Amino acid sequence: MKHNAVTTSAAAQRTSVYRPSIMSRLKRDKWMYALLLPGLIYFLLFKYVPMWGVLLAFKNYQPFLGFWKSDWVGFEHFRLFFTNPDFFMLLRNTLILSFYNLLFFFPAPIIAALMLNEIRIALFKRAVQTLIYVPHFISMVIVASLTYVFLTTEGGVVNEWLNAHTGKTIDFLTSPDWFRPMIIIQTIWKECGWGTIIFLAALAAVDVEQYEAAIVDGANRWKQMWHITLPALRSTIVILLILRMGHVLDNGFEQIYLMLNPLNRENAEVFDTYVYMMGITQGAFSYSTAVGLFKAVVGVILVLGTNWLAKRFGQSGLY
């Protein structure tokens, strides 16, 4: 009996460590992998293959010589960029605008989602959601045009009202001091409603019994929000914050470019518009690639660092 038990145990161990080969798994699940193939091809062609383009940052690229025959210059373009008098202006403008986005825009969808979650009339709630979702689908060109219509000094709605009541007008569009508030207001108006989708989905997963138990314990609406609703959103907020940190040096090109002009350039010029100016209008392809690579490296470092901090404070993080 003892010999049979040992034999059975050895056979079970051999069975437990058996792993099918890669080819057998591919043959068995071939149709599942076939469904995966288009996505893999997409990421390979449009995400990984273009990564070779970062080598332009280390070359003095000349279109008539081609990619491989252009001279290798190493970190020369990075040295020129960091010693450029405009570098600190670009860094200052980009960081300040990103800080304002984190301070004002990032909490806006959270606050809007909490407010929507408190609405008990379903029809009214859906109507409000629809109204705040619509701006997301409006082109940034239209948003900039609306901004000009409202804020221009020549017939603008806001300045006409100010002139009628105070006798003065404010040059919103060309004043460097008004540029950042304009950008933040545009961003909140356009994207706040769309950003609530993720948070409302997280709130939908909260167990209703928690609220019922809190009511029995005498908790009012504010205490319910503080002790139940916000903790339910914590992991979602942390993950979105980590992802947002990867875009600290990426303020978006289209919006800034549409509102940029020579009079507000002191506060408006950021890395994205600078890359366009140097790469497209002046043909400095290698130099602009170096600037873009610098942004990407900083973004990766910030994402990894923020993820590490989140895990140190007990959050799940991205991975």
mmCIF file of C-alpha atoms in Angstrom:
data_model
loop_
_atom_site.group_PDB
_atom_site.id
_atom_site.type_symbol
_atom_site.label_atom_id
_atom_site.label_comp_id
_atom_site.label_asym_id
_atom_site.label_seq_id
_atom_site.Cartn_x
_atom_site.Cartn_y
_atom_site.Cartn_z
ATOM 1 C CA MET A 1 0.000 0.000 0.000
ATOM 2 C CA LYS A 2 2.872 2.336 0.828
ATOM 3 C CA HIS A 3 4.476 1.697 -2.572
ATOM 4 C CA ASN A 4 1.188 2.470 -4.361
ATOM 5 C CA ALA A 5 0.804 5.746 -2.428
ATOM 6 C CA VAL A 6 4.318 6.841 -3.415
ATOM 7 C CA THR A 7 3.664 5.945 -7.055
ATOM 8 C CA THR A 8 0.369 7.847 -7.060
ATOM 9 C CA SER A 9 2.035 10.902 -5.491
ATOM 10 C CA ALA A 10 4.842 10.875 -8.085
ATOM 11 C CA ALA A 11 2.334 10.575 -10.932
ATOM 12 C CA ALA A 12 0.298 13.477 -9.539
ATOM 13 C CA GLN A 13 3.446 15.582 -9.257
ATOM 14 C CA ARG A 14 4.388 14.838 -12.872
ATOM 15 C CA THR A 15 0.858 15.791 -13.945
ATOM 16 C CA SER A 16 0.894 19.045 -11.962
ATOM 17 C CA VAL A 17 4.174 20.297 -13.505
ATOM 18 C CA TYR A 18 3.188 19.471 -17.075
ATOM 19 C CA ARG A 19 2.964 22.529 -19.301
ATOM 20 C CA PRO A 20 1.834 22.414 -22.922
ATOM 21 C CA SER A 21 4.362 23.692 -25.434
ATOM 22 C CA ILE A 22 4.023 27.076 -27.114
ATOM 23 C CA MET A 23 3.191 25.490 -30.460
ATOM 24 C CA SER A 24 0.465 23.323 -28.972
ATOM 25 C CA ARG A 25 -1.057 26.357 -27.236
ATOM 26 C CA LEU A 26 -0.908 28.349 -30.471
ATOM 27 C CA LYS A 27 -2.600 25.511 -32.344
ATOM 28 C CA ARG A 28 -5.226 25.062 -29.641
ATOM 29 C CA ASP A 29 -6.110 28.767 -29.358
ATOM 30 C CA LYS A 30 -5.316 29.822 -32.928
ATOM 31 C CA TRP A 31 -8.577 31.698 -33.456
ATOM 32 C CA MET A 32 -8.144 33.669 -30.236
ATOM 33 C CA TYR A 33 -4.649 34.696 -31.330
ATOM 34 C CA ALA A 34 -6.022 35.550 -34.766
ATOM 35 C CA LEU A 35 -8.366 38.044 -33.099
ATOM 36 C CA LEU A 36 -5.366 39.492 -31.271
ATOM 37 C CA LEU A 37 -3.305 39.851 -34.444
ATOM 38 C CA PRO A 38 -4.798 43.129 -35.818
ATOM 39 C CA GLY A 39 -4.138 44.912 -32.515
ATOM 40 C CA LEU A 40 -0.589 43.597 -32.380
ATOM 41 C CA ILE A 41 0.076 44.715 -35.952
ATOM 42 C CA TYR A 42 -1.351 48.162 -35.179
ATOM 43 C CA PHE A 43 0.874 48.688 -32.144
ATOM 44 C CA LEU A 44 3.885 47.271 -33.950
ATOM 45 C CA LEU A 45 3.520 49.525 -37.003
ATOM 46 C CA PHE A 46 2.321 52.740 -35.377
ATOM 47 C CA LYS A 47 3.814 52.586 -31.868
ATOM 48 C CA TYR A 48 7.041 50.564 -31.885
ATOM 49 C CA VAL A 49 8.466 50.931 -35.393
ATOM 50 C CA PRO A 50 8.297 54.773 -35.226
ATOM 51 C CA MET A 51 10.465 54.628 -32.091
ATOM 52 C CA TRP A 52 13.463 54.377 -34.403
ATOM 53 C CA GLY A 53 12.720 57.986 -35.244
ATOM 54 C CA VAL A 54 14.172 59.110 -31.894
ATOM 55 C CA LEU A 55 17.607 58.450 -33.379
ATOM 56 C CA LEU A 56 17.101 61.698 -35.292
ATOM 57 C CA ALA A 57 17.803 63.467 -32.008
ATOM 58 C CA PHE A 58 21.386 62.165 -32.154
ATOM 59 C CA LYS A 59 21.954 62.924 -35.846
ATOM 60 C CA ASN A 60 22.303 66.051 -37.946
ATOM 61 C CA TYR A 61 19.513 64.938 -40.224
ATOM 62 C CA GLN A 62 19.643 66.195 -43.790
ATOM 63 C CA PRO A 63 16.700 65.178 -46.004
ATOM 64 C CA PHE A 64 18.811 64.911 -49.158
ATOM 65 C CA LEU A 65 21.278 62.569 -47.385
ATOM 66 C CA GLY A 66 18.618 60.410 -45.773
ATOM 67 C CA PHE A 67 18.387 58.917 -42.324
ATOM 68 C CA TRP A 68 21.385 56.574 -42.410
ATOM 69 C CA LYS A 69 23.859 58.861 -44.203
ATOM 70 C CA SER A 70 23.249 61.884 -41.992
ATOM 71 C CA ASP A 71 26.078 62.662 -39.565
ATOM 72 C CA TRP A 72 25.957 61.361 -36.012
ATOM 73 C CA VAL A 73 26.326 64.263 -33.547
ATOM 74 C CA GLY A 74 25.489 62.575 -30.231
ATOM 75 C CA PHE A 75 24.061 64.914 -27.589
ATOM 76 C CA GLU A 76 24.837 68.124 -29.488
ATOM 77 C CA HIS A 77 21.179 69.012 -30.033
ATOM 78 C CA PHE A 78 20.433 68.488 -26.345
ATOM 79 C CA ARG A 79 23.332 70.780 -25.414
ATOM 80 C CA LEU A 80 22.018 73.466 -27.762
ATOM 81 C CA PHE A 81 18.531 73.102 -26.349
ATOM 82 C CA PHE A 82 19.535 73.302 -22.680
ATOM 83 C CA THR A 83 21.775 76.324 -23.322
ATOM 84 C CA ASN A 84 19.141 78.088 -25.429
ATOM 85 C CA PRO A 85 17.923 81.326 -23.774
ATOM 86 C CA ASP A 86 14.331 80.212 -24.450
ATOM 87 C CA PHE A 87 14.712 76.957 -22.492
ATOM 88 C CA PHE A 88 13.845 78.359 -19.063
ATOM 89 C CA MET A 89 10.972 80.388 -20.500
ATOM 90 C CA LEU A 90 9.530 77.251 -22.115
ATOM 91 C CA LEU A 91 10.070 75.198 -18.957
ATOM 92 C CA ARG A 92 8.474 77.865 -16.772
ATOM 93 C CA ASN A 93 5.423 78.292 -19.003
ATOM 94 C CA THR A 94 4.921 74.551 -19.408
ATOM 95 C CA LEU A 95 5.247 73.742 -15.707
ATOM 96 C CA ILE A 96 3.014 76.615 -14.580
ATOM 97 C CA LEU A 97 0.299 75.638 -17.047
ATOM 98 C CA SER A 98 0.561 71.978 -15.995
ATOM 99 C CA PHE A 99 0.375 73.006 -12.334
ATOM 100 C CA TYR A 100 -2.774 75.030 -13.013
ATOM 101 C CA ASN A 101 -4.273 72.054 -14.834
ATOM 102 C CA LEU A 102 -3.548 69.799 -11.865
ATOM 103 C CA LEU A 103 -4.866 72.389 -9.410
ATOM 104 C CA PHE A 104 -8.052 73.424 -11.200
ATOM 105 C CA PHE A 105 -8.886 70.994 -14.031
ATOM 106 C CA PHE A 106 -7.962 67.651 -12.458
ATOM 107 C CA PRO A 107 -10.382 67.993 -9.497
ATOM 108 C CA ALA A 108 -13.176 69.443 -11.677
ATOM 109 C CA PRO A 109 -14.478 66.081 -13.053
ATOM 110 C CA ILE A 110 -14.315 64.597 -9.552
ATOM 111 C CA ILE A 111 -16.405 67.429 -8.106
ATOM 112 C CA ALA A 112 -18.837 67.252 -11.040
ATOM 113 C CA ALA A 113 -19.198 63.475 -10.623
ATOM 114 C CA LEU A 114 -19.883 63.871 -6.889
ATOM 115 C CA MET A 115 -22.522 66.509 -7.614
ATOM 116 C CA LEU A 116 -24.151 64.357 -10.301
ATOM 117 C CA ASN A 117 -24.129 61.393 -7.950
ATOM 118 C CA GLU A 118 -26.211 63.384 -5.451
ATOM 119 C CA ILE A 119 -28.983 64.119 -7.978
ATOM 120 C CA ARG A 120 -31.918 61.824 -7.322
ATOM 121 C CA ILE A 121 -34.197 62.871 -10.224
ATOM 122 C CA ALA A 122 -33.084 60.552 -13.037
ATOM 123 C CA LEU A 123 -34.414 62.668 -15.909
ATOM 124 C CA PHE A 124 -32.747 65.821 -14.644
ATOM 125 C CA LYS A 125 -29.491 63.929 -14.038
ATOM 126 C CA ARG A 126 -29.399 62.568 -17.614
ATOM 127 C CA ALA A 127 -30.148 66.032 -19.016
ATOM 128 C CA VAL A 128 -27.277 67.595 -17.065
ATOM 129 C CA GLN A 129 -24.915 64.798 -18.099
ATOM 130 C CA THR A 130 -25.784 65.313 -21.759
ATOM 131 C CA LEU A 131 -25.241 69.064 -21.545
ATOM 132 C CA ILE A 132 -21.799 68.764 -19.964
ATOM 133 C CA TYR A 133 -20.737 65.942 -22.336
ATOM 134 C CA VAL A 134 -21.458 67.926 -25.516
ATOM 135 C CA PRO A 135 -18.454 70.338 -25.361
ATOM 136 C CA HIS A 136 -16.062 67.371 -25.593
ATOM 137 C CA PHE A 137 -17.198 66.766 -29.180
ATOM 138 C CA ILE A 138 -16.664 70.388 -30.240
ATOM 139 C CA SER A 139 -13.463 71.012 -32.174
ATOM 140 C CA MET A 140 -10.811 73.094 -30.443
ATOM 141 C CA VAL A 141 -10.908 75.404 -33.465
ATOM 142 C CA ILE A 142 -14.571 76.125 -32.670
ATOM 143 C CA VAL A 143 -13.706 76.648 -28.995
ATOM 144 C CA ALA A 144 -11.008 79.163 -29.952
ATOM 145 C CA SER A 145 -13.429 80.917 -32.323
ATOM 146 C CA LEU A 146 -16.040 81.175 -29.567
ATOM 147 C CA THR A 147 -13.377 82.582 -27.258
ATOM 148 C CA TYR A 148 -12.541 85.264 -29.814
ATOM 149 C CA VAL A 149 -16.212 86.112 -30.266
ATOM 150 C CA PHE A 150 -16.736 86.541 -26.523
ATOM 151 C CA LEU A 151 -13.454 88.207 -25.552
ATOM 152 C CA THR A 152 -12.271 90.311 -28.481
ATOM 153 C CA THR A 153 -12.081 94.055 -27.818
ATOM 154 C CA GLU A 154 -13.883 94.838 -31.076
ATOM 155 C CA GLY A 155 -17.477 93.783 -30.511
ATOM 156 C CA GLY A 156 -16.811 90.957 -28.054
ATOM 157 C CA VAL A 157 -19.758 90.093 -25.837
ATOM 158 C CA VAL A 158 -17.807 90.347 -22.575
ATOM 159 C CA ASN A 159 -16.018 93.575 -23.484
ATOM 160 C CA GLU A 160 -19.241 95.130 -24.740
ATOM 161 C CA TRP A 161 -20.822 94.413 -21.361
ATOM 162 C CA LEU A 162 -17.784 95.762 -19.492
ATOM 163 C CA ASN A 163 -17.739 98.895 -21.620
ATOM 164 C CA ALA A 164 -21.431 99.495 -21.013
ATOM 165 C CA HIS A 165 -21.147 99.106 -17.223
ATOM 166 C CA THR A 166 -17.622 100.338 -16.442
ATOM 167 C CA GLY A 167 -16.546 102.292 -19.498
ATOM 168 C CA LYS A 168 -13.440 100.108 -19.811
ATOM 169 C CA THR A 169 -12.411 97.049 -21.791
ATOM 170 C CA ILE A 170 -9.898 94.289 -21.083
ATOM 171 C CA ASP A 171 -7.602 92.947 -23.778
ATOM 172 C CA PHE A 172 -8.030 89.286 -22.856
ATOM 173 C CA LEU A 173 -6.630 87.805 -26.068
ATOM 174 C CA THR A 174 -3.299 89.608 -26.185
ATOM 175 C CA SER A 175 -2.569 90.062 -22.489
ATOM 176 C CA PRO A 176 0.032 87.592 -21.145
ATOM 177 C CA ASP A 177 -1.619 87.695 -17.719
ATOM 178 C CA TRP A 178 -4.960 86.465 -19.064
ATOM 179 C CA PHE A 179 -3.583 83.680 -21.248
ATOM 180 C CA ARG A 180 -3.348 80.952 -18.587
ATOM 181 C CA PRO A 181 -6.806 81.599 -17.066
ATOM 182 C CA MET A 182 -8.270 81.452 -20.596
ATOM 183 C CA ILE A 183 -6.635 78.091 -21.292
ATOM 184 C CA ILE A 184 -7.763 76.597 -17.981
ATOM 185 C CA ILE A 185 -11.353 77.818 -18.425
ATOM 186 C CA GLN A 186 -11.440 76.417 -21.974
ATOM 187 C CA THR A 187 -10.120 73.050 -20.773
ATOM 188 C CA ILE A 188 -12.578 72.796 -17.882
ATOM 189 C CA TRP A 189 -15.540 73.761 -20.061
ATOM 190 C CA LYS A 190 -14.601 71.341 -22.834
ATOM 191 C CA GLU A 191 -13.371 68.261 -20.939
ATOM 192 C CA CYS A 192 -14.823 68.379 -17.429
ATOM 193 C CA GLY A 193 -18.077 66.622 -18.357
ATOM 194 C CA TRP A 194 -16.352 63.915 -20.349
ATOM 195 C CA GLY A 195 -13.977 63.253 -17.460
ATOM 196 C CA THR A 196 -16.868 62.458 -15.140
ATOM 197 C CA ILE A 197 -17.613 59.224 -17.026
ATOM 198 C CA ILE A 198 -14.812 57.282 -15.323
ATOM 199 C CA PHE A 199 -15.718 58.546 -11.858
ATOM 200 C CA LEU A 200 -19.445 57.901 -12.303
ATOM 201 C CA ALA A 201 -18.612 54.350 -13.397
ATOM 202 C CA ALA A 202 -16.550 53.897 -10.226
ATOM 203 C CA LEU A 203 -19.401 55.280 -8.111
ATOM 204 C CA ALA A 204 -21.864 52.871 -9.739
ATOM 205 C CA ALA A 205 -19.880 49.981 -8.231
ATOM 206 C CA VAL A 206 -20.334 51.214 -4.660
ATOM 207 C CA ASP A 207 -22.561 48.915 -2.595
ATOM 208 C CA VAL A 208 -25.810 50.724 -1.740
ATOM 209 C CA GLU A 209 -25.926 48.883 1.586
ATOM 210 C CA GLN A 210 -22.981 50.966 2.764
ATOM 211 C CA TYR A 211 -25.056 54.126 2.415
ATOM 212 C CA GLU A 212 -28.015 52.454 4.139
ATOM 213 C CA ALA A 213 -25.802 51.403 7.048
ATOM 214 C CA ALA A 214 -24.359 54.922 7.276
ATOM 215 C CA ILE A 215 -27.876 56.407 7.405
ATOM 216 C CA VAL A 216 -28.798 54.022 10.217
ATOM 217 C CA ASP A 217 -25.683 55.184 12.090
ATOM 218 C CA GLY A 218 -26.818 58.794 11.693
ATOM 219 C CA ALA A 219 -24.386 59.926 8.967
ATOM 220 C CA ASN A 220 -25.558 62.905 6.925
ATOM 221 C CA ARG A 221 -24.884 63.418 3.198
ATOM 222 C CA TRP A 222 -21.515 65.074 3.768
ATOM 223 C CA LYS A 223 -20.294 62.265 6.026
ATOM 224 C CA GLN A 224 -21.519 59.675 3.536
ATOM 225 C CA MET A 225 -19.561 61.410 0.799
ATOM 226 C CA TRP A 226 -16.429 61.668 2.934
ATOM 227 C CA HIS A 227 -16.422 58.135 4.350
ATOM 228 C CA ILE A 228 -17.984 56.124 1.500
ATOM 229 C CA THR A 229 -18.013 57.966 -1.835
ATOM 230 C CA LEU A 230 -14.520 59.466 -1.807
ATOM 231 C CA PRO A 231 -12.807 56.239 -0.609
ATOM 232 C CA ALA A 232 -14.559 54.438 -3.471
ATOM 233 C CA LEU A 233 -12.944 56.894 -5.907
ATOM 234 C CA ARG A 234 -9.496 56.841 -4.313
ATOM 235 C CA SER A 235 -7.902 54.167 -6.514
ATOM 236 C CA THR A 236 -9.349 55.721 -9.690
ATOM 237 C CA ILE A 237 -8.067 59.168 -8.691
ATOM 238 C CA VAL A 238 -4.591 57.798 -7.962
ATOM 239 C CA ILE A 239 -4.333 55.964 -11.299
ATOM 240 C CA LEU A 240 -5.510 58.999 -13.280
ATOM 241 C CA LEU A 241 -3.095 61.214 -11.354
ATOM 242 C CA ILE A 242 -0.208 58.884 -12.194
ATOM 243 C CA LEU A 243 -1.158 58.961 -15.879
ATOM 244 C CA ARG A 244 -1.557 62.738 -15.725
ATOM 245 C CA MET A 245 1.979 63.132 -14.395
ATOM 246 C CA GLY A 246 3.245 61.662 -17.662
ATOM 247 C CA HIS A 247 1.830 64.737 -19.427
ATOM 248 C CA VAL A 248 3.373 67.408 -17.211
ATOM 249 C CA LEU A 249 5.466 68.670 -20.129
ATOM 250 C CA ASP A 250 2.698 67.998 -22.631
ATOM 251 C CA ASN A 251 0.110 70.775 -22.586
ATOM 252 C CA GLY A 252 -1.344 69.968 -25.988
ATOM 253 C CA PHE A 253 -0.421 71.704 -29.210
ATOM 254 C CA GLU A 254 -3.678 72.698 -30.871
ATOM 255 C CA GLN A 255 -5.238 74.679 -28.040
ATOM 256 C CA ILE A 256 -2.056 76.620 -27.221
ATOM 257 C CA TYR A 257 -1.253 77.280 -30.860
ATOM 258 C CA LEU A 258 -4.723 78.681 -31.586
ATOM 259 C CA MET A 259 -4.547 81.111 -28.658
ATOM 260 C CA LEU A 260 -0.872 82.043 -29.119
ATOM 261 C CA ASN A 261 0.114 85.404 -30.606
ATOM 262 C CA PRO A 262 3.242 87.594 -30.521
ATOM 263 C CA LEU A 263 1.864 89.734 -27.681
ATOM 264 C CA ASN A 264 1.219 86.895 -25.212
ATOM 265 C CA ARG A 265 4.130 84.667 -26.283
ATOM 266 C CA GLU A 266 6.006 85.439 -23.062
ATOM 267 C CA ASN A 267 3.510 83.301 -21.112
ATOM 268 C CA ALA A 268 2.053 81.224 -23.945
ATOM 269 C CA GLU A 269 5.008 79.536 -25.664
ATOM 270 C CA VAL A 270 5.395 75.931 -24.448
ATOM 271 C CA PHE A 271 7.392 72.909 -25.565
ATOM 272 C CA ASP A 272 4.666 71.687 -27.928
ATOM 273 C CA THR A 273 4.449 74.926 -29.912
ATOM 274 C CA TYR A 274 8.233 75.281 -29.825
ATOM 275 C CA VAL A 275 8.666 71.822 -31.388
ATOM 276 C CA TYR A 276 6.249 72.794 -34.165
ATOM 277 C CA MET A 277 8.024 76.086 -34.791
ATOM 278 C CA MET A 278 11.496 74.527 -34.927
ATOM 279 C CA GLY A 279 10.592 71.290 -36.684
ATOM 280 C CA ILE A 280 7.969 72.316 -39.221
ATOM 281 C CA THR A 281 8.449 76.015 -39.901
ATOM 282 C CA GLN A 282 12.259 76.061 -39.636
ATOM 283 C CA GLY A 283 13.077 72.496 -40.721
ATOM 284 C CA ALA A 284 15.241 71.675 -37.662
ATOM 285 C CA PHE A 285 14.047 68.065 -37.568
ATOM 286 C CA SER A 286 16.832 66.667 -35.388
ATOM 287 C CA TYR A 287 16.668 69.539 -32.919
ATOM 288 C CA SER A 288 12.877 69.306 -32.534
ATOM 289 C CA THR A 289 13.158 65.511 -32.114
ATOM 290 C CA ALA A 290 15.621 66.092 -29.282
ATOM 291 C CA VAL A 291 13.110 68.400 -27.586
ATOM 292 C CA GLY A 292 10.359 65.803 -27.992
ATOM 293 C CA LEU A 293 12.613 63.050 -26.628
ATOM 294 C CA PHE A 294 13.436 65.205 -23.603
ATOM 295 C CA LYS A 295 9.703 65.584 -22.913
ATOM 296 C CA ALA A 296 9.116 61.843 -23.264
ATOM 297 C CA VAL A 297 11.970 60.897 -20.901
ATOM 298 C CA VAL A 298 10.758 63.356 -18.249
ATOM 299 C CA GLY A 299 7.222 61.969 -18.606
ATOM 300 C CA VAL A 300 8.389 58.378 -18.109
ATOM 301 C CA ILE A 301 10.427 59.349 -15.045
ATOM 302 C CA LEU A 302 7.462 61.192 -13.512
ATOM 303 C CA VAL A 303 5.094 58.276 -14.153
ATOM 304 C CA LEU A 304 7.500 55.768 -12.592
ATOM 305 C CA GLY A 305 8.204 58.063 -9.650
ATOM 306 C CA THR A 306 4.530 58.822 -8.995
ATOM 307 C CA ASN A 307 3.657 55.135 -9.263
ATOM 308 C CA TRP A 308 6.400 54.312 -6.725
ATOM 309 C CA LEU A 309 5.096 56.958 -4.326
ATOM 310 C CA ALA A 310 1.532 55.702 -4.715
ATOM 311 C CA LYS A 311 2.583 52.167 -3.797
ATOM 312 C CA ARG A 312 4.603 53.479 -0.863
ATOM 313 C CA PHE A 313 1.421 55.088 0.467
ATOM 314 C CA GLY A 314 -0.510 51.851 0.150
ATOM 315 C CA GLN A 315 -2.243 52.395 -3.209
ATOM 316 C CA SER A 316 -2.293 49.824 -5.994
ATOM 317 C CA GLY A 317 -0.630 51.973 -8.653
ATOM 318 C CA LEU A 318 -0.442 51.090 -12.328
ATOM 319 C CA TYR A 319 1.500 47.855 -11.902
#
